[in-house]
Amino acid sequence: AQSVTQPDIHITVSEGASLELRCNYSYGATPYLFWYVQSPGQGLQLLLKYFSGDTLVQGIKGFEAEFKRSQSSFNLRKPSVHWSDAAEYFCAFNQAGTALIFGKGTTLSVSS
Amino acid sequence: KAGVTQTPRYLIKTRGQQVTLSCSPISGHRSVSWYQQTPGQGLQFLFEYFSETQRNKGNFPGRFSGRQFSNSRSEMNVSTLELGDSALYLCASRGTSMNTEAFFGQGTRLTVV
């Protein structure tokens, strides 16, 4: 079955420390991959996307993600976390013209 | 460029009632999708409309329906509300190309009492 796994439900990172959020997908081919962020009570904001080409993609707010076909992974990274990054992060994928399939999300807390 | 607009932002309804939610996509976007978000089930796809035609449908009962107008605005209707329908309903719009990302509105928080 097509699915997205975000193994970490909750992560706490110190402000200024680096961050990596994990995402694995299950799909028969290479899908389009996305990371979204959601602040409490808000909608989803697109951080970055991978459609094809360079496997390291840059997004907004200093985030980047690396697509690894052999591991079916699309992990999100940030070198230095800011308190304002505290939110819930969702990994998602789809194929052209199909609905997005989301992971369950990872809640990021930032400690001072 | 205005983003995706969902109205109303908050709604409280009683069991058995029906509700209609509205979504205005980004100007020029012809695809509108609806998702339900709950703490237990996460984000689940309801349906997608493209040029007034339902293109994809998720696994929800027939009480959940939608439509899209010629100006690409979309409405979602839920009839005979149940307590379990309490959720954040998110609308997303996509451009005309198949190879595009989805942009989400801020959602409508529906509470069924």
Short mmCIF file of C-alpha atoms in Angstrom, two decimals:
data_model
loop_
_atom_site.label_atom_id
_atom_site.label_comp_id
_atom_site.label_asym_id
_atom_site.label_seq_id
_atom_site.Cartn_x
_atom_site.Cartn_y
_atom_site.Cartn_z
CA ALA A 1 0.00 0.00 0.00
CA GLN A 2 1.12 3.54 -0.65
CA SER A 3 2.15 5.21 2.59
CA VAL A 4 4.42 7.72 4.26
CA THR A 5 6.16 6.98 7.53
CA GLN A 6 7.46 9.64 9.86
CA PRO A 7 8.99 7.55 12.63
CA ASP A 8 9.41 10.37 15.14
CA ILE A 9 6.17 11.63 16.67
CA HIS A 10 7.85 14.31 18.76
CA ILE A 11 11.37 15.78 18.69
CA THR A 12 12.91 18.38 20.98
CA VAL A 13 15.92 20.31 19.75
CA SER A 14 17.90 23.07 21.44
CA GLU A 15 17.84 26.44 19.75
CA GLY A 16 20.84 26.73 17.46
CA ALA A 17 21.26 22.98 17.13
CA SER A 18 20.85 21.09 13.89
CA LEU A 19 17.68 19.26 12.97
CA GLU A 20 16.83 16.21 10.90
CA LEU A 21 13.29 14.92 10.49
CA ARG A 22 12.92 11.52 8.92
CA CYS A 23 10.50 10.48 6.21
CA ASN A 24 10.17 7.19 4.34
CA TYR A 25 7.65 6.46 1.63
CA SER A 26 6.25 3.30 0.15
CA TYR A 27 5.46 3.54 -3.53
CA GLY A 28 6.31 1.56 -6.63
CA ALA A 29 7.99 4.41 -8.48
CA THR A 30 9.61 7.73 -7.66
CA PRO A 31 6.86 10.06 -6.56
CA TYR A 32 6.74 13.80 -6.10
CA LEU A 33 7.81 14.55 -2.54
CA PHE A 34 6.95 17.43 -0.26
CA TRP A 35 7.48 18.79 3.22
CA TYR A 36 4.84 21.00 4.80
CA VAL A 37 4.81 22.82 8.13
CA GLN A 38 1.77 23.61 10.24
CA SER A 39 1.57 26.01 13.17
CA PRO A 40 -1.21 25.44 15.72
CA GLY A 41 -4.65 26.17 14.29
CA GLN A 42 -3.24 27.06 10.90
CA GLY A 43 -3.13 25.53 7.47
CA LEU A 44 -0.17 23.85 5.85
CA GLN A 45 2.71 25.82 4.40
CA LEU A 46 4.90 24.26 1.74
CA LEU A 47 8.55 24.16 2.79
CA LEU A 48 10.02 22.42 -0.22
CA LYS A 49 9.35 19.93 -2.98
CA TYR A 50 11.16 17.34 -5.06
CA PHE A 51 9.96 16.53 -8.52
CA SER A 52 13.12 15.37 -10.31
CA GLY A 53 16.76 16.27 -10.85
CA ASP A 54 19.09 17.29 -8.05
CA THR A 55 18.39 15.11 -5.04
CA LEU A 56 19.23 17.88 -2.56
CA VAL A 57 16.51 20.51 -2.60
CA GLN A 58 16.45 23.85 -0.89
CA GLY A 59 13.34 25.31 0.62
CA ILE A 60 12.14 28.29 2.54
CA LYS A 61 13.21 29.29 6.05
CA GLY A 62 16.63 27.65 5.61
CA PHE A 63 15.33 24.09 5.26
CA GLU A 64 16.66 21.50 2.87
CA ALA A 65 15.81 17.90 2.11
CA GLU A 66 17.64 15.04 0.45
CA PHE A 67 15.95 12.41 -1.67
CA LYS A 68 17.55 8.98 -1.47
CA ARG A 69 15.97 6.57 -3.91
CA SER A 70 17.74 3.51 -2.53
CA GLN A 71 16.32 4.18 0.94
CA SER A 72 12.94 5.56 -0.20
CA SER A 73 13.64 8.49 2.07
CA PHE A 74 13.21 12.23 1.95
CA ASN A 75 14.65 13.61 5.19
CA LEU A 76 14.29 17.26 6.15
CA ARG A 77 17.25 19.14 7.62
CA LYS A 78 18.11 22.51 9.02
CA PRO A 79 21.60 23.44 10.26
CA SER A 80 20.50 25.78 13.04
CA VAL A 81 17.01 25.72 14.54
CA HIS A 82 15.24 28.88 15.68
CA TRP A 83 12.51 29.03 18.32
CA SER A 84 10.05 30.04 15.60
CA ASP A 85 10.57 26.66 13.91
CA ALA A 86 8.50 24.95 16.61
CA ALA A 87 5.55 23.46 14.73
CA GLU A 88 4.30 20.22 13.22
CA TYR A 89 5.99 18.95 10.09
CA PHE A 90 4.40 16.73 7.50
CA CYS A 91 6.02 14.73 4.75
CA ALA A 92 3.82 13.92 1.75
CA PHE A 93 3.98 12.46 -1.73
CA ASN A 94 1.86 12.01 -4.78
CA GLN A 95 2.04 11.23 -8.46
CA ALA A 96 0.91 13.59 -11.19
CA GLY A 97 -2.77 14.29 -10.84
CA THR A 98 -3.29 12.24 -7.69
CA ALA A 99 -4.05 13.19 -4.13
CA LEU A 100 -1.36 13.87 -1.59
CA ILE A 101 -0.61 11.09 0.87
CA PHE A 102 0.61 12.45 4.18
CA GLY A 103 2.61 11.06 7.03
CA LYS A 104 1.28 11.37 10.58
CA GLY A 105 3.54 14.31 11.27
CA THR A 106 6.42 15.14 13.60
CA THR A 107 5.98 17.77 16.29
CA LEU A 108 9.09 19.85 16.79
CA SER A 109 9.71 21.58 20.10
CA VAL A 110 12.60 24.01 20.48
CA SER A 111 14.21 24.47 23.87
CA SER A 112 16.20 27.52 24.88
CA LYS B 1 -1.38 37.21 -5.26
CA ALA B 2 -4.04 36.18 -2.77
CA GLY B 3 -3.74 32.74 -1.24
CA VAL B 4 -6.35 30.07 -0.69
CA THR B 5 -9.31 31.43 1.26
CA GLN B 6 -11.55 29.24 3.34
CA THR B 7 -14.73 30.38 5.02
CA PRO B 8 -15.84 30.26 7.70
CA ARG B 9 -12.79 29.73 9.92
CA TYR B 10 -14.78 28.26 12.78
CA LEU B 11 -18.11 26.51 12.93
CA ILE B 12 -20.14 24.81 15.64
CA LYS B 13 -22.97 22.52 14.59
CA THR B 14 -25.28 20.05 16.27
CA ARG B 15 -25.42 16.36 15.48
CA GLY B 16 -27.78 15.65 12.60
CA GLN B 17 -27.39 19.06 11.01
CA GLN B 18 -25.67 19.70 7.73
CA VAL B 19 -22.85 22.13 6.96
CA THR B 20 -21.34 23.77 3.90
CA LEU B 21 -17.75 24.94 3.76
CA SER B 22 -16.33 27.20 1.09
CA CYS B 23 -12.94 27.45 -0.56
CA SER B 24 -11.64 30.03 -3.03
CA PRO B 25 -8.43 28.86 -4.71
CA ILE B 26 -5.50 30.93 -5.84
CA SER B 27 -6.39 32.96 -8.90
CA GLY B 28 -5.78 30.90 -12.02
CA HIS B 29 -5.76 27.57 -10.20
CA ARG B 30 -8.32 25.10 -11.45
CA SER B 31 -7.81 22.20 -9.05
CA VAL B 32 -9.27 22.20 -5.57
CA SER B 33 -8.79 19.38 -3.08
CA TRP B 34 -10.31 18.85 0.34
CA TYR B 35 -8.68 17.13 3.29
CA GLN B 36 -9.90 16.27 6.77
CA GLN B 37 -7.43 16.55 9.63
CA THR B 38 -8.05 14.90 13.00
CA PRO B 39 -5.66 14.02 15.83
CA GLY B 40 -6.36 10.32 15.44
CA GLN B 41 -6.41 9.86 11.69
CA GLY B 42 -4.15 12.68 10.58
CA LEU B 43 -4.65 14.20 7.14
CA GLN B 44 -7.07 12.28 4.95
CA PHE B 45 -8.04 13.09 1.39
CA LEU B 46 -11.73 13.71 0.73
CA PHE B 47 -11.97 14.64 -2.96
CA GLU B 48 -10.52 16.77 -5.71
CA TYR B 49 -12.25 18.86 -8.32
CA PHE B 50 -10.77 20.10 -11.56
CA SER B 51 -12.70 22.30 -13.95
CA GLU B 52 -15.98 21.51 -12.17
CA THR B 53 -15.49 17.74 -12.40
CA GLN B 54 -14.64 15.45 -9.52
CA ARG B 55 -11.30 13.93 -10.47
CA ASN B 56 -10.40 11.90 -7.39
CA LYS B 57 -12.29 10.71 -4.35
CA GLY B 58 -11.12 9.43 -1.00
CA ASN B 59 -12.68 6.80 1.21
CA PHE B 60 -15.39 8.79 2.96
CA PRO B 61 -19.12 8.07 3.23
CA GLY B 62 -21.61 9.65 0.88
CA ARG B 63 -22.54 12.21 3.55
CA PHE B 64 -19.47 14.08 2.36
CA SER B 65 -19.95 15.75 -0.98
CA GLY B 66 -18.55 18.64 -2.90
CA ARG B 67 -18.81 20.70 -5.99
CA GLN B 68 -16.85 23.25 -7.96
CA PHE B 69 -18.15 26.28 -9.75
CA SER B 70 -17.06 27.78 -13.05
CA ASN B 71 -14.89 30.33 -11.22
CA SER B 72 -13.06 27.39 -9.54
CA ARG B 73 -14.50 28.14 -6.11
CA SER B 74 -15.46 24.97 -4.33
CA GLU B 75 -17.89 24.00 -1.63
CA MET B 76 -17.91 20.96 0.58
CA ASN B 77 -21.07 19.71 2.23
CA VAL B 78 -21.47 17.30 5.10
CA SER B 79 -24.98 16.06 5.84
CA THR B 80 -26.29 14.38 8.98
CA LEU B 81 -23.33 15.47 11.05
CA GLU B 82 -21.80 13.06 13.54
CA LEU B 83 -19.55 13.84 16.50
CA GLY B 84 -16.69 12.17 14.63
CA ASP B 85 -16.92 14.76 11.87
CA SER B 86 -15.34 17.31 14.21
CA ALA B 87 -12.09 18.18 12.48
CA LEU B 88 -10.05 20.79 10.69
CA TYR B 89 -11.08 20.80 7.03
CA LEU B 90 -8.36 21.99 4.71
CA CYS B 91 -8.68 23.06 1.13
CA ALA B 92 -5.76 23.05 -1.29
CA SER B 93 -5.44 24.50 -4.75
CA ARG B 94 -3.13 23.50 -7.56
CA GLY B 95 -2.33 25.10 -10.87
CA THR B 96 -3.36 23.81 -14.24
CA SER B 97 -0.30 21.61 -14.69
CA MET B 98 -0.27 18.07 -13.36
CA ASN B 99 3.23 18.70 -12.07
CA THR B 100 2.48 21.30 -9.43
CA GLU B 101 2.46 21.57 -5.70
CA ALA B 102 -0.63 22.15 -3.57
CA PHE B 103 -1.18 25.35 -1.61
CA PHE B 104 -3.37 25.14 1.44
CA GLY B 105 -5.82 27.48 3.07
CA GLN B 106 -5.97 28.06 6.81
CA GLY B 107 -8.80 25.61 7.21
CA THR B 108 -12.25 25.53 8.73
CA ARG B 109 -12.47 24.18 12.27
CA LEU B 110 -15.75 22.28 12.54
CA THR B 111 -17.00 21.24 15.95
CA VAL B 112 -20.03 18.97 16.17
CA VAL B 113 -21.80 18.92 19.53
#
